[in-house]
Amino acid sequence: MQDNATEVTAAGIARLAGVGRAAVSNWRRRHADFPKPVGGTETSPSFALAEVESWLRKQGKLAEVPLRERVWQQLVGHPEGPVAALTHAGCVLLLIHDRPTVWLDVSAGSDERLAAMLPGALEEVLTPRFGPVTAVNSRRAVNSPRPGNTPRAVNTAHANADPVNTPANTTGTHADRVNTSATDAAVNTHPAVHLPTGPDLLPSAPLLRGAAELAAELGARQTFEFLLGRHLDANPRQYTLTPADLAGLMADLAGPARTVLDPACGTGALLRAVTTRPDQELYAQDSAPELAALTALRLALHTRAAVRGATGDTLRADAHPQLHADVVLCHPPFNERNWGHDELAYDPRWEYGFPARTESELAWVQHALARLKDGGTAVLLMPPAAASRRSGRRIRADLLRRGALRAVVALPVGAAPPYNIPLHLWVLRRPEKAPAQPEVLLADTGQFAADGRGGPDWRDVSEAVLDAWRAFDRAGTLEERPGLARSLPVIDLLDDDVDLAPARHLPPPTAADGAEQLTAVRERLGETLRLTTDLTPAPADATHPTRWPLTTIGELARGGALVMRTGGNGGHARVPVLTDHDVLAGTAPSGTLPESDEEAVLVEPGDVVVPVLGGGSMARVIDDATGGAALGRNLVLLRPERTALDPWFLAGFLRGTANNRQASSYASTATRLDVRRLQLPRLPLDEQRRYGARFRALDEFERALRRAGRLGEQLVRGMYDGLTDGTVAPD
């Protein structure tokens, strides 16, 4: 059944038809019968999905709307907004997952019958998974944050507070009533998942039927992950996400557990990373109602564990004041000033000292310790300033003295938002008794940072951190690993600053190693410079401009001479991602993409990859080393038919400056390349290969120049460091 009320934007139409937004604008101007706007604004109109689908099919531009795209457009066009729609879909997908025969019975018949019967069926599923649920109007309970939802890293005051567009890393509106007692504060929290009413569900009926159809194809869990991932990807500025690799590392540091708490759960990445086990209980809380609900549903679809989710400001209104968990995992909001300093002065959680107004992170640390059982472990993602700010030195000192703080790990730049600073992991343990001679582990994994804009080498980071932590946890001490990790007696850190930044306590590699490394870099630079000389192109012979008959990439794609694909999907498996930065810099794949149920586009040797943003003239032929990587965002892949097109000929002509200029469009802040408009001369295959050989030689010369530049920078930086730290003599 098609939902005539579902609306779609111009960008959605472009996705449906597989074209750019400019094409949609042209259709509106050139075709009088193009559907008229039914909503939106003058500059960003929306159209009825059913009318758009019918027009596209009539024009031969669309055979059938893919099921995934239809369901997604129904979700984003829902009259109550995508968050309410996603929550309704999640409830139904959980019903399909747990009791598929009940769904088949409820969904038979009209939408009105479905909406009337569904609340009762949902209650039978939601109550065992989440505890008692109540029927609350979805506009207030789930969809209260309007567009511009509160970011994941923000812990706003209260579920019933007036919804506002809260900037990242601020607390937002105060609750009307704030209790300083953790036990009393629990009354200011609410269950994460509410039972939707029949009137709430009626507008969602077409979406729910489509989601069920998609679940029959993908599975209920995968369908929800697809819809949630698409929603998060479509609103990147509204949510601060914890990368899956980082979440996995934090869960591995904490170890297996039966009861796990995340007091600032966001989208549930940390709890989802926990190893499942029988009789497991997962506790989650977030101040943003939509995130608490979506996380609870996501976890219930992911595991058979009991899920206890709640909405509310954790510091002011703790939903689980009596909990003594095995593990606490937390990615708290950073740099909050309005975290409850004035109201919570006498809170019993401050066992290690009352945090200063500027030390909200140390409030989260103590909250985590207060919710642990004796011997339980907490792992928190922390800003590096929390390890060294003078305002927090007394609390840090007490955490060390009493053996609560066990390790501080500096992550590489780019590990998690904000990506421009090296965040820290703090590993804490609620002490059963004070250790006789406590030591603390300090580790720095900055050496595993990626050269490009992608994330770090997570495999190396995880291996290094877990190996050091497990050895330290077994023995209570760790033999020094130069430049990477060491354990220090707590007494050595209890000075006036109590500075726990790992880099300030880890010795650099030995001087001999540094000198040998510089010598090796110098030798490689010499070899590369000699190679560059050999690859320098011969003097060019002057000739008259040649006028070839031309064709375009679009014509070649329509004729079957090449296949054209766009990137941006992460797929099921975690594989290296080739980014536009990697293509421009000529480096190895360095990026990451969120996992999704859409298949990733994997590059193959001989493919040609073209960046579409930035205005540069660049095309890269994929080699054996890069083959198998996923195609990232803002990249177009061209896969030539080898009997018709030589890939090096194709890539070389695509790099022509004039060619790129005529195929580019210009916005106020960016230049975008329409790859379909790029031109190629019509030449026989043998002639293509002549040009291709010359283009390939130019590519080798270019790569040698880049390698020489990188080695030169490395040598200069190493010489400066060696001369200034005394490991290199000036003569």
PDB file of N, CA and C in Angstrom, residues 79-80 84 136-145 200:
ATOM      1  N   PRO A  79       4.600  12.378   9.104  1.00  0.00           N
ATOM      2  CA  PRO A  79       4.075  13.659   9.620  1.00  0.00           C
ATOM      3  C   PRO A  79       4.550  14.007  11.020  1.00  0.00           C
ATOM      4  N   GLU A  80       4.920  13.012  11.843  1.00  0.00           N
ATOM      5  CA  GLU A  80       5.428  13.290  13.189  1.00  0.00           C
ATOM      6  C   GLU A  80       6.946  13.374  13.235  1.00  0.00           C
ATOM      7  N   ALA A  84      10.048   9.829  15.563  1.00  0.00           N
ATOM      8  CA  ALA A  84       8.838   9.109  15.961  1.00  0.00           C
ATOM      9  C   ALA A  84       8.603   7.923  15.038  1.00  0.00           C
ATOM     10  N   VAL A 136       1.977   6.729  26.128  1.00  0.00           N
ATOM     11  CA  VAL A 136       2.193   8.168  26.210  1.00  0.00           C
ATOM     12  C   VAL A 136       2.177   8.711  24.803  1.00  0.00           C
ATOM     13  N   ASN A 137       1.590   9.876  24.616  1.00  0.00           N
ATOM     14  CA  ASN A 137       1.555  10.490  23.295  1.00  0.00           C
ATOM     15  C   ASN A 137       2.958  10.612  22.740  1.00  0.00           C
ATOM     16  N   SER A 138       3.169  10.121  21.529  1.00  0.00           N
ATOM     17  CA  SER A 138       4.524  10.053  20.979  1.00  0.00           C
ATOM     18  C   SER A 138       5.118  11.424  20.724  1.00  0.00           C
ATOM     19  N   ARG A 139       4.302  12.422  20.503  1.00  0.00           N
ATOM     20  CA  ARG A 139       4.857  13.748  20.251  1.00  0.00           C
ATOM     21  C   ARG A 139       5.621  14.258  21.465  1.00  0.00           C
ATOM     22  N   ARG A 140       5.096  13.924  22.671  1.00  0.00           N
ATOM     23  CA  ARG A 140       5.744  14.430  23.875  1.00  0.00           C
ATOM     24  C   ARG A 140       6.828  13.479  24.366  1.00  0.00           C
ATOM     25  N   ALA A 141       6.573  12.175  24.252  1.00  0.00           N
ATOM     26  CA  ALA A 141       7.477  11.221  24.883  1.00  0.00           C
ATOM     27  C   ALA A 141       8.676  10.890  24.041  1.00  0.00           C
ATOM     28  N   VAL A 142       8.497  10.876  22.706  1.00  0.00           N
ATOM     29  CA  VAL A 142       9.592  10.403  21.859  1.00  0.00           C
ATOM     30  C   VAL A 142      10.134  11.493  20.975  1.00  0.00           C
ATOM     31  N   ASN A 143       9.236  12.284  20.422  1.00  0.00           N
ATOM     32  CA  ASN A 143       9.667  13.199  19.385  1.00  0.00           C
ATOM     33  C   ASN A 143       9.787  14.620  19.884  1.00  0.00           C
ATOM     34  N   SER A 144       9.994  14.784  21.200  1.00  0.00           N
ATOM     35  CA  SER A 144      10.034  16.131  21.745  1.00  0.00           C
ATOM     36  C   SER A 144      11.151  16.981  21.170  1.00  0.00           C
ATOM     37  N   PRO A 145      12.381  16.448  20.928  1.00  0.00           N
ATOM     38  CA  PRO A 145      13.373  17.304  20.299  1.00  0.00           C
ATOM     39  C   PRO A 145      12.976  17.573  18.865  1.00  0.00           C
ATOM     40  N   ASP A 200      -1.615   7.276  17.506  1.00  0.00           N
ATOM     41  CA  ASP A 200      -0.221   7.545  17.148  1.00  0.00           C
ATOM     42  C   ASP A 200       0.228   6.674  15.981  1.00  0.00           C
TER      43      ASP A 200
END
